[in-house]
PDB file of C-alpha atoms in Angstrom:
ATOM      1  CA  MET A1414      11.554   9.080  20.939  1.00 42.00           C
ATOM      2  CA  VAL A1415       9.057   6.283  20.731  1.00 42.00           C
ATOM      3  CA  GLU A1416       6.147   8.691  21.024  1.00 42.00           C
ATOM      4  CA  GLU A1417       7.701  10.935  18.414  1.00 43.00           C
ATOM      5  CA  ILE A1418       8.035   8.098  15.950  1.00 42.00           C
ATOM      6  CA  ARG A1419       4.557   6.835  16.539  1.00 46.00           C
ATOM      7  CA  ALA A1420       3.072  10.293  16.276  1.00 42.00           C
ATOM      8  CA  ALA A1421       4.049  10.268  12.624  1.00 46.00           C
ATOM      9  CA  GLY A1422       1.955   7.205  11.958  1.00 58.00           C
ATOM     10  CA  LEU A1423      -1.506   6.341  13.079  1.00 65.00           C
ATOM     11  CA  THR A1424      -1.543   3.943  15.971  1.00 68.00           C
ATOM     12  CA  ARG A1425      -4.400   1.716  16.963  1.00 62.00           C
ATOM     13  CA  ARG A1426      -4.329   3.357  20.374  1.00 61.00           C
ATOM     14  CA  ALA A1427      -4.594   6.869  18.956  1.00 63.00           C
ATOM     15  CA  VAL A1428      -7.597   5.936  16.875  1.00 59.00           C
ATOM     16  CA  LEU A1429      -9.318   4.227  19.751  1.00 51.00           C
ATOM     17  CA  THR A1430      -8.583   7.036  22.183  1.00 56.00           C
ATOM     18  CA  ALA A1431      -9.855   9.661  19.776  1.00 53.00           C
ATOM     19  CA  ALA A1432     -12.879   7.575  19.038  1.00 49.00           C
ATOM     20  CA  VAL A1433     -13.782   7.082  22.679  1.00 48.00           C
ATOM     21  CA  ALA A1434     -13.456  10.824  23.176  1.00 49.00           C
ATOM     22  CA  GLY A1435     -15.609  11.424  20.140  1.00 46.00           C
ATOM     23  CA  GLY A1436     -18.415   9.047  20.985  1.00 44.00           C
ATOM     24  CA  ALA A1437     -19.038   5.679  22.525  1.00 42.00           C
ATOM     25  CA  GLY A1438     -20.217   4.033  19.315  1.00 42.00           C
ATOM     26  CA  PHE A1439     -16.779   3.505  17.901  1.00 42.00           C
ATOM     27  CA  ALA A1440     -15.486   1.668  20.959  1.00 39.00           C
ATOM     28  CA  GLY A1441     -17.112  -1.385  19.455  1.00 39.00           C
ATOM     29  CA  VAL A1442     -13.966  -1.903  17.405  1.00 43.00           C
ATOM     30  CA  MET A1443     -12.283  -3.235  20.518  1.00 43.00           C
ATOM     31  CA  LEU A1444     -14.993  -5.838  20.883  1.00 43.00           C
ATOM     32  CA  ALA A1445     -14.968  -6.884  17.249  1.00 42.00           C
ATOM     33  CA  SER A1446     -16.691 -10.166  16.569  1.00 44.00           C
ATOM     34  CA  PRO A1447     -17.531 -11.770  13.231  1.00 47.00           C
ATOM     35  CA  ALA A1448     -21.142 -10.635  13.545  1.00 46.00           C
ATOM     36  CA  ASN A1449     -20.342  -6.934  13.513  1.00 52.00           C
ATOM     37  CA  ALA A1450     -16.932  -6.928  11.822  1.00 54.00           C
ATOM     38  CA  SER A1451     -18.343  -5.133   8.797  1.00 62.00           C
ATOM     39  CA  ASP A1452     -19.813  -2.317  10.860  1.00 73.00           C
ATOM     40  CA  ASP A1453     -16.564  -1.888  12.749  1.00 86.00           C
ATOM     41  CA  ALA A1454     -14.608  -1.634   9.500  1.00 88.00           C
ATOM     42  CA  ALA A1455     -16.984   1.019   8.189  1.00 88.00           C
ATOM     43  CA  GLU A1456     -16.709   2.948  11.464  1.00 90.00           C
ATOM     44  CA  LEU A1457     -12.919   2.817  11.348  1.00 92.00           C
ATOM     45  CA  ILE A1458     -12.862   4.124   7.771  1.00 92.00           C
ATOM     46  CA  LYS A1459     -15.333   6.855   8.621  1.00 91.00           C
ATOM     47  CA  HIS A1460     -13.090   7.880  11.489  1.00 90.00           C
ATOM     48  CA  LEU A1461      -9.965   7.964   9.275  1.00 90.00           C
ATOM     49  CA  THR A1462     -11.494   9.678   6.255  1.00 90.00           C
ATOM     50  CA  GLY A1463     -14.649  11.404   7.478  1.00 91.00           C
ATOM     51  CA  LYS A1464     -16.678   9.487   4.896  1.00 92.00           C
ATOM     52  CA  THR A1465     -18.845   6.400   5.075  1.00 92.00           C
ATOM     53  CA  PRO A1466     -17.692   3.662   2.691  1.00 94.00           C
ATOM     54  CA  THR A1467     -19.946   1.384   0.684  1.00 94.00           C
ATOM     55  CA  GLU A1468     -19.071  -2.292   0.429  1.00 94.00           C
ATOM     56  CA  SER A1469     -18.543  -3.029  -3.229  1.00 95.00           C
ATOM     57  CA  ASP A1470     -17.820  -6.053  -5.381  1.00 95.00           C
ATOM     58  CA  ARG A1471     -15.904  -3.794  -7.786  1.00 96.00           C
ATOM     59  CA  LEU A1472     -12.946  -4.151  -5.412  1.00 97.00           C
ATOM     60  CA  HIS A1473     -11.092  -7.442  -5.296  1.00 97.00           C
ATOM     61  CA  LEU A1474      -8.562  -7.968  -2.524  1.00 98.00           C
ATOM     62  CA  ALA A1475      -6.879 -11.339  -3.008  1.00 98.00           C
ATOM     63  CA  MET A1476      -4.807 -12.665  -0.122  1.00 98.00           C
ATOM     64  CA  PRO A1477      -4.132 -16.162   1.200  1.00 97.00           C
ATOM     65  CA  ARG A1478      -6.709 -17.227   3.759  1.00 96.00           C
ATOM     66  CA  VAL A1479      -4.005 -18.858   5.869  1.00 96.00           C
ATOM     67  CA  PHE A1480      -0.347 -17.858   5.754  1.00 96.00           C
ATOM     68  CA  ALA A1481       2.416 -19.043   8.087  1.00 92.00           C
ATOM     69  CA  ASN A1482       4.695 -16.029   7.901  1.00 92.00           C
ATOM     70  CA  GLY A1483       3.244 -12.688   9.014  1.00 95.00           C
ATOM     71  CA  TYR A1484       6.346 -10.847   7.734  1.00 96.00           C
ATOM     72  CA  THR A1485       5.565 -11.147   4.055  1.00 96.00           C
ATOM     73  CA  VAL A1486       1.960 -11.845   3.174  1.00 97.00           C
ATOM     74  CA  PRO A1487       1.159 -11.525  -0.553  1.00 98.00           C
ATOM     75  CA  LEU A1488      -1.629  -9.158  -1.586  1.00 98.00           C
ATOM     76  CA  THR A1489      -3.215  -8.436  -4.957  1.00 98.00           C
ATOM     77  CA  LEU A1490      -5.673  -5.650  -5.449  1.00 98.00           C
ATOM     78  CA  VAL A1491      -7.850  -5.243  -8.547  1.00 98.00           C
ATOM     79  CA  ILE A1492     -10.571  -2.655  -9.026  1.00 97.00           C
ATOM     80  CA  ASP A1493     -13.156  -2.866 -11.795  1.00 97.00           C
ATOM     81  CA  SER A1494     -12.979   0.562 -13.406  1.00 96.00           C
ATOM     82  CA  PRO A1495     -12.836   1.902 -16.977  1.00 96.00           C
ATOM     83  CA  MET A1496     -10.221   4.457 -15.801  1.00 97.00           C
ATOM     84  CA  THR A1497     -11.697   7.206 -17.964  1.00 96.00           C
ATOM     85  CA  GLU A1498     -11.639  10.859 -16.909  1.00 96.00           C
ATOM     86  CA  ALA A1499     -15.324  10.527 -16.036  1.00 97.00           C
ATOM     87  CA  ASP A1500     -15.073   7.274 -14.092  1.00 97.00           C
ATOM     88  CA  HIS A1501     -11.874   6.213 -12.363  1.00 97.00           C
ATOM     89  CA  VAL A1502     -10.222   5.203  -9.139  1.00 98.00           C
ATOM     90  CA  ARG A1503      -8.108   7.925  -7.566  1.00 97.00           C
ATOM     91  CA  ASP A1504      -6.434   5.926  -4.846  1.00 97.00           C
ATOM     92  CA  VAL A1505      -6.766   2.811  -2.764  1.00 98.00           C
ATOM     93  CA  ARG A1506      -5.761   2.554   0.861  1.00 97.00           C
ATOM     94  CA  VAL A1507      -4.971  -0.788   2.471  1.00 98.00           C
ATOM     95  CA  LEU A1508      -5.650  -1.049   6.206  1.00 97.00           C
ATOM     96  CA  ALA A1509      -4.775  -3.717   8.757  1.00 97.00           C
ATOM     97  CA  PRO A1510      -6.889  -2.713  11.761  1.00 96.00           C
ATOM     98  CA  ARG A1511      -5.211  -5.184  14.122  1.00 95.00           C
ATOM     99  CA  ASN A1512      -1.663  -4.133  13.317  1.00 95.00           C
ATOM    100  CA  PRO A1513       0.094  -1.740  15.743  1.00 94.00           C
ATOM    101  CA  LEU A1514      -0.041   0.852  12.917  1.00 95.00           C
ATOM    102  CA  ILE A1515      -3.222   0.571  10.895  1.00 95.00           C
ATOM    103  CA  THR A1516      -2.448   2.090   7.494  1.00 96.00           C
ATOM    104  CA  VAL A1517      -0.347  -0.259   5.358  1.00 97.00           C
ATOM    105  CA  ALA A1518      -0.047   1.624   2.055  1.00 98.00           C
ATOM    106  CA  THR A1519      -1.905   3.933  -0.317  1.00 98.00           C
ATOM    107  CA  PHE A1520      -1.797   3.339  -4.072  1.00 98.00           C
ATOM    108  CA  HIS A1521      -2.422   6.226  -6.485  1.00 98.00           C
ATOM    109  CA  PHE A1522      -3.669   5.577 -10.003  1.00 98.00           C
ATOM    110  CA  VAL A1523      -4.038   7.894 -13.014  1.00 97.00           C
ATOM    111  CA  PRO A1524      -6.908   7.686 -15.538  1.00 97.00           C
ATOM    112  CA  GLN A1525      -5.871   6.393 -18.975  1.00 95.00           C
ATOM    113  CA  ARG A1526      -2.295   5.851 -17.760  1.00 96.00           C
ATOM    114  CA  SER A1527      -2.302   3.170 -15.033  1.00 96.00           C
ATOM    115  CA  GLU A1528      -4.542   0.179 -14.486  1.00 96.00           C
ATOM    116  CA  PRO A1529      -6.138  -0.093 -11.026  1.00 97.00           C
ATOM    117  CA  ARG A1530      -4.315  -3.293 -10.231  1.00 97.00           C
ATOM    118  CA  VAL A1531      -1.298  -3.907  -7.990  1.00 98.00           C
ATOM    119  CA  SER A1532       0.469  -6.688  -6.110  1.00 98.00           C
ATOM    120  CA  THR A1533       2.763  -6.359  -3.095  1.00 98.00           C
ATOM    121  CA  ARG A1534       3.688  -8.045   0.196  1.00 98.00           C
ATOM    122  CA  ILE A1535       2.692  -6.812   3.635  1.00 97.00           C
ATOM    123  CA  ARG A1536       3.225  -7.485   7.339  1.00 97.00           C
ATOM    124  CA  LEU A1537       0.398  -8.643   9.571  1.00 97.00           C
ATOM    125  CA  ALA A1538       0.656  -8.785  13.353  1.00 96.00           C
ATOM    126  CA  GLN A1539      -2.229 -11.178  13.906  1.00 95.00           C
ATOM    127  CA  PRO A1540      -5.178 -12.839  12.165  1.00 96.00           C
ATOM    128  CA  GLN A1541      -7.521 -10.118  10.927  1.00 96.00           C
ATOM    129  CA  ASP A1542      -9.735  -8.678   8.235  1.00 96.00           C
ATOM    130  CA  VAL A1543      -7.534  -6.673   5.864  1.00 97.00           C
ATOM    131  CA  LEU A1544      -9.455  -3.748   4.333  1.00 97.00           C
ATOM    132  CA  ALA A1545      -9.118  -2.013   0.980  1.00 97.00           C
ATOM    133  CA  VAL A1546     -10.765   1.393   0.590  1.00 97.00           C
ATOM    134  CA  ALA A1547     -10.961   2.968  -2.850  1.00 97.00           C
ATOM    135  CA  GLU A1548     -11.666   6.645  -3.387  1.00 97.00           C
ATOM    136  CA  MET A1549     -13.385   7.133  -6.725  1.00 97.00           C
ATOM    137  CA  ASN A1550     -13.138  10.305  -8.828  1.00 97.00           C
ATOM    138  CA  ASP A1551     -16.509  11.525  -7.540  1.00 96.00           C
ATOM    139  CA  GLY A1552     -15.242  11.264  -3.966  1.00 95.00           C
ATOM    140  CA  THR A1553     -17.233   8.194  -2.973  1.00 96.00           C
ATOM    141  CA  LEU A1554     -15.518   5.468  -0.981  1.00 96.00           C
ATOM    142  CA  LEU A1555     -15.826   1.808  -1.851  1.00 96.00           C
ATOM    143  CA  MET A1556     -14.508  -0.916   0.419  1.00 96.00           C
ATOM    144  CA  THR A1557     -13.890  -4.605   0.622  1.00 96.00           C
ATOM    145  CA  ARG A1558     -12.195  -6.862   3.133  1.00 95.00           C
ATOM    146  CA  THR A1559     -10.626 -10.259   3.313  1.00 96.00           C
ATOM    147  CA  TRP A1560      -9.826 -12.450   6.307  1.00 97.00           C
ATOM    148  CA  VAL A1561      -6.200 -13.538   6.670  1.00 97.00           C
ATOM    149  CA  GLU A1562      -4.961 -15.945   9.300  1.00 96.00           C
ATOM    150  CA  VAL A1563      -1.229 -15.530  10.054  1.00 95.00           C
ATOM    151  CA  ALA A1564       0.678 -17.852  12.380  1.00 90.00           C
ATOM    152  CA  THR A1565       3.577 -15.537  13.282  1.00 88.00           C
ATOM    153  CA  ASN A1566       3.519 -11.858  14.221  1.00 90.00           C
ATOM    154  CA  GLY A1567       5.042  -9.947  11.311  1.00 87.00           C
ATOM    155  CA  CYS A1568       5.334  -6.686  13.233  1.00 81.00           C
ATOM    156  CA  ALA A1569       7.491  -7.836  16.162  1.00 75.00           C
TER     157      ALA A1569
ATOM    158  CA  MET B1025      24.362  -1.907   6.589  1.00 53.00           C
ATOM    159  CA  SER B1026      23.938  -2.784   2.949  1.00 68.00           C
ATOM    160  CA  THR B1027      23.070  -0.098   0.417  1.00 83.00           C
ATOM    161  CA  PRO B1028      19.470  -0.364  -0.763  1.00 90.00           C
ATOM    162  CA  THR B1029      19.517  -1.672  -4.321  1.00 93.00           C
ATOM    163  CA  PRO B1030      16.532  -0.977  -6.587  1.00 97.00           C
ATOM    164  CA  ARG B1031      15.563  -3.228  -9.478  1.00 97.00           C
ATOM    165  CA  VAL B1032      12.856  -2.999 -12.133  1.00 98.00           C
ATOM    166  CA  GLN B1033      11.590  -5.319 -14.797  1.00 97.00           C
ATOM    167  CA  VAL B1034       9.996  -3.487 -17.727  1.00 97.00           C
ATOM    168  CA  PRO B1035       9.452  -4.523 -21.359  1.00 97.00           C
ATOM    169  CA  ARG B1036      11.775  -2.832 -23.877  1.00 96.00           C
ATOM    170  CA  THR B1037       9.046  -2.412 -26.480  1.00 97.00           C
ATOM    171  CA  ALA B1038       5.268  -2.227 -26.525  1.00 97.00           C
ATOM    172  CA  VAL B1039       2.443  -1.678 -28.965  1.00 97.00           C
ATOM    173  CA  LYS B1040       0.596   1.629 -28.606  1.00 96.00           C
ATOM    174  CA  GLY B1041      -2.301   1.172 -26.232  1.00 95.00           C
ATOM    175  CA  GLU B1042      -0.945  -2.051 -24.776  1.00 96.00           C
ATOM    176  CA  ILE B1043      -1.062  -2.628 -21.011  1.00 97.00           C
ATOM    177  CA  ILE B1044       2.459  -3.382 -19.790  1.00 98.00           C
ATOM    178  CA  LYS B1045       3.435  -5.060 -16.542  1.00 98.00           C
ATOM    179  CA  ILE B1046       6.111  -3.468 -14.371  1.00 98.00           C
ATOM    180  CA  LYS B1047       7.877  -5.126 -11.459  1.00 98.00           C
ATOM    181  CA  ALA B1048       9.762  -2.882  -9.058  1.00 98.00           C
ATOM    182  CA  LEU B1049      11.707  -3.964  -5.999  1.00 98.00           C
ATOM    183  CA  ILE B1050      14.196  -2.353  -3.655  1.00 98.00           C
ATOM    184  CA  GLU B1051      16.333  -4.295  -1.213  1.00 97.00           C
ATOM    185  CA  HIS B1052      15.558  -2.539   2.057  1.00 97.00           C
ATOM    186  CA  LYS B1053      15.017  -3.627   5.668  1.00 95.00           C
ATOM    187  CA  MET B1054      11.964  -1.392   6.206  1.00 96.00           C
ATOM    188  CA  GLU B1055      12.869  -0.863   9.875  1.00 96.00           C
ATOM    189  CA  THR B1056       9.507  -0.128  11.498  1.00 95.00           C
ATOM    190  CA  GLY B1057      10.582   1.830  14.588  1.00 94.00           C
ATOM    191  CA  LEU B1058       8.647  -0.671  16.689  1.00 92.00           C
ATOM    192  CA  ARG B1059      11.597  -2.940  17.462  1.00 92.00           C
ATOM    193  CA  ARG B1060      14.193  -2.719  20.221  1.00 92.00           C
ATOM    194  CA  ASP B1061      17.825  -3.764  20.102  1.00 93.00           C
ATOM    195  CA  SER B1062      19.473  -6.132  22.597  1.00 94.00           C
ATOM    196  CA  SER B1063      20.071  -3.273  25.052  1.00 95.00           C
ATOM    197  CA  GLY B1064      16.422  -2.265  24.987  1.00 94.00           C
ATOM    198  CA  GLU B1065      16.851   0.853  22.868  1.00 95.00           C
ATOM    199  CA  VAL B1066      14.225   1.514  20.206  1.00 94.00           C
ATOM    200  CA  ILE B1067      15.668   1.006  16.731  1.00 95.00           C
ATOM    201  CA  PRO B1068      14.683   4.201  14.863  1.00 96.00           C
ATOM    202  CA  ARG B1069      12.223   3.941  12.023  1.00 96.00           C
ATOM    203  CA  LYS B1070      13.809   3.870   8.591  1.00 97.00           C
ATOM    204  CA  ILE B1071      11.507   2.847   5.773  1.00 97.00           C
ATOM    205  CA  ILE B1072      11.004   3.584   2.121  1.00 98.00           C
ATOM    206  CA  ASN B1073       8.045   5.943   2.505  1.00 98.00           C
ATOM    207  CA  GLN B1074       7.235   6.670  -1.132  1.00 98.00           C
ATOM    208  CA  PHE B1075       7.568   5.085  -4.547  1.00 98.00           C
ATOM    209  CA  VAL B1076       6.853   7.101  -7.688  1.00 98.00           C
ATOM    210  CA  CYS B1077       6.759   6.046 -11.334  1.00 98.00           C
ATOM    211  CA  ARG B1078       6.888   8.765 -13.999  1.00 98.00           C
ATOM    212  CA  TYR B1079       6.250   8.179 -17.684  1.00 97.00           C
ATOM    213  CA  GLY B1080       7.638  11.100 -19.655  1.00 94.00           C
ATOM    214  CA  ASP B1081       6.963  13.994 -17.307  1.00 91.00           C
ATOM    215  CA  GLU B1082       3.782  12.633 -15.817  1.00 96.00           C
ATOM    216  CA  VAL B1083       3.399  10.672 -12.596  1.00 98.00           C
ATOM    217  CA  VAL B1084       1.405   7.611 -13.665  1.00 98.00           C
ATOM    218  CA  PHE B1085       1.560   5.467 -10.514  1.00 98.00           C
ATOM    219  CA  SER B1086       2.707   6.051  -6.945  1.00 98.00           C
ATOM    220  CA  VAL B1087       2.563   4.460  -3.530  1.00 98.00           C
ATOM    221  CA  ASP B1088       2.710   5.918  -0.027  1.00 98.00           C
ATOM    222  CA  LEU B1089       4.283   3.209   2.083  1.00 98.00           C
ATOM    223  CA  ASN B1090       3.840   2.730   5.811  1.00 97.00           C
ATOM    224  CA  GLU B1091       5.587   0.427   8.260  1.00 96.00           C
ATOM    225  CA  ALA B1092       3.518  -2.620   7.346  1.00 97.00           C
ATOM    226  CA  VAL B1093       4.837  -2.951   3.808  1.00 98.00           C
ATOM    227  CA  ALA B1094       7.157  -5.977   3.962  1.00 97.00           C
ATOM    228  CA  ALA B1095      10.954  -5.708   3.858  1.00 97.00           C
ATOM    229  CA  ASN B1096      12.368  -5.449   0.316  1.00 97.00           C
ATOM    230  CA  PRO B1097       9.193  -3.682  -0.863  1.00 98.00           C
ATOM    231  CA  TYR B1098       7.935  -5.108  -4.120  1.00 98.00           C
ATOM    232  CA  PHE B1099       5.252  -3.752  -6.443  1.00 98.00           C
ATOM    233  CA  GLU B1100       3.818  -5.224  -9.567  1.00 98.00           C
ATOM    234  CA  PHE B1101       1.675  -2.730 -11.460  1.00 98.00           C
ATOM    235  CA  TYR B1102       0.335  -1.998 -14.925  1.00 98.00           C
ATOM    236  CA  LEU B1103       0.681   0.975 -17.257  1.00 98.00           C
ATOM    237  CA  ARG B1104      -0.803   1.826 -20.611  1.00 97.00           C
ATOM    238  CA  ALA B1105       1.905   2.272 -23.283  1.00 97.00           C
ATOM    239  CA  THR B1106       1.149   5.591 -25.002  1.00 95.00           C
ATOM    240  CA  THR B1107       4.324   6.987 -26.557  1.00 96.00           C
ATOM    241  CA  SER B1108       8.017   6.114 -26.666  1.00 97.00           C
ATOM    242  CA  GLY B1109       9.717   7.727 -23.725  1.00 97.00           C
ATOM    243  CA  ARG B1110      11.478   7.419 -20.454  1.00 97.00           C
ATOM    244  CA  LEU B1111      10.132   5.732 -17.344  1.00 98.00           C
ATOM    245  CA  ASP B1112      11.578   7.028 -14.074  1.00 98.00           C
ATOM    246  CA  PHE B1113      11.331   5.076 -10.854  1.00 98.00           C
ATOM    247  CA  VAL B1114      12.071   6.817  -7.558  1.00 98.00           C
ATOM    248  CA  TRP B1115      12.136   5.430  -4.025  1.00 98.00           C
ATOM    249  CA  LYS B1116      12.265   7.869  -1.088  1.00 98.00           C
ATOM    250  CA  GLU B1117      13.685   6.819   2.261  1.00 98.00           C
ATOM    251  CA  ASP B1118      13.031   8.341   5.702  1.00 97.00           C
ATOM    252  CA  GLY B1119      15.635  11.081   6.212  1.00 96.00           C
ATOM    253  CA  GLY B1120      15.573  12.150   2.590  1.00 96.00           C
ATOM    254  CA  ARG B1121      17.773   9.662   0.741  1.00 96.00           C
ATOM    255  CA  VAL B1122      16.488   8.895  -2.746  1.00 97.00           C
ATOM    256  CA  PHE B1123      17.138   5.906  -4.990  1.00 97.00           C
ATOM    257  CA  ALA B1124      16.286   5.988  -8.682  1.00 97.00           C
ATOM    258  CA  LEU B1125      16.286   3.967 -11.876  1.00 97.00           C
ATOM    259  CA  LYS B1126      15.284   4.841 -15.422  1.00 97.00           C
ATOM    260  CA  HIS B1127      14.188   2.795 -18.389  1.00 97.00           C
ATOM    261  CA  ASP B1128      13.559   3.672 -22.049  1.00 97.00           C
ATOM    262  CA  LEU B1129      10.397   2.268 -23.524  1.00 97.00           C
ATOM    263  CA  LEU B1130       9.964   2.019 -27.288  1.00 97.00           C
ATOM    264  CA  VAL B1131       6.334   2.164 -28.380  1.00 97.00           C
ATOM    265  CA  GLY B1132       5.682   1.165 -31.995  1.00 90.00           C
TER     266      GLY B1132
END
């Protein structure tokens, strides 16, 4: 039952196992340190999507730097985009790589109809870099990340 | 177990072209499937897995939710007011239950 449930989502273990099978390079995620955190994030996204993201200051992921309660951490996401047919954000995925299940949510926007801006509340299991990955209309991936320190495990 | 109750906050009127703020919330435990009860049995996953907002007939904003969205999932998002019409809000729960609200927006 447990395996069945987890199979539906993407577990940290599944990603790591697949990555180790696929090549040693990705195993670095397990040894994440501040010095190479950015590279690990890019590797993780490449593994999930098959594309290499570019760090971009067009994405703004606002979260508290320190938050006591891991059960309900506020998050605001804003993307600088004209949202025209020719230049818009298709969707934005939020990832918490150190949660038991990595993908938090995916937001879908529509050119000329919705603004690429959303606020919500999420669960974090431990202090970590939360990632936002935006897929633009031309298929390119932009990413940003923000460090959040939680005191309690919101996934227990 | 309490029945999930959805709520939205939407302006009644807007000027054409205006960006309007929408707040949408549903009271829901968002059971992750990762917890066990007192006898050690896994509590099955039951989350709201999708939220969709339609404006007229068109989907204008949607969210795929996973386990790490907090209980009582809340979204604040922004739409461009184009024409008077109906906004439909739909929440889908694991197992197929659906919760919905509608709201008429007058655009002058």
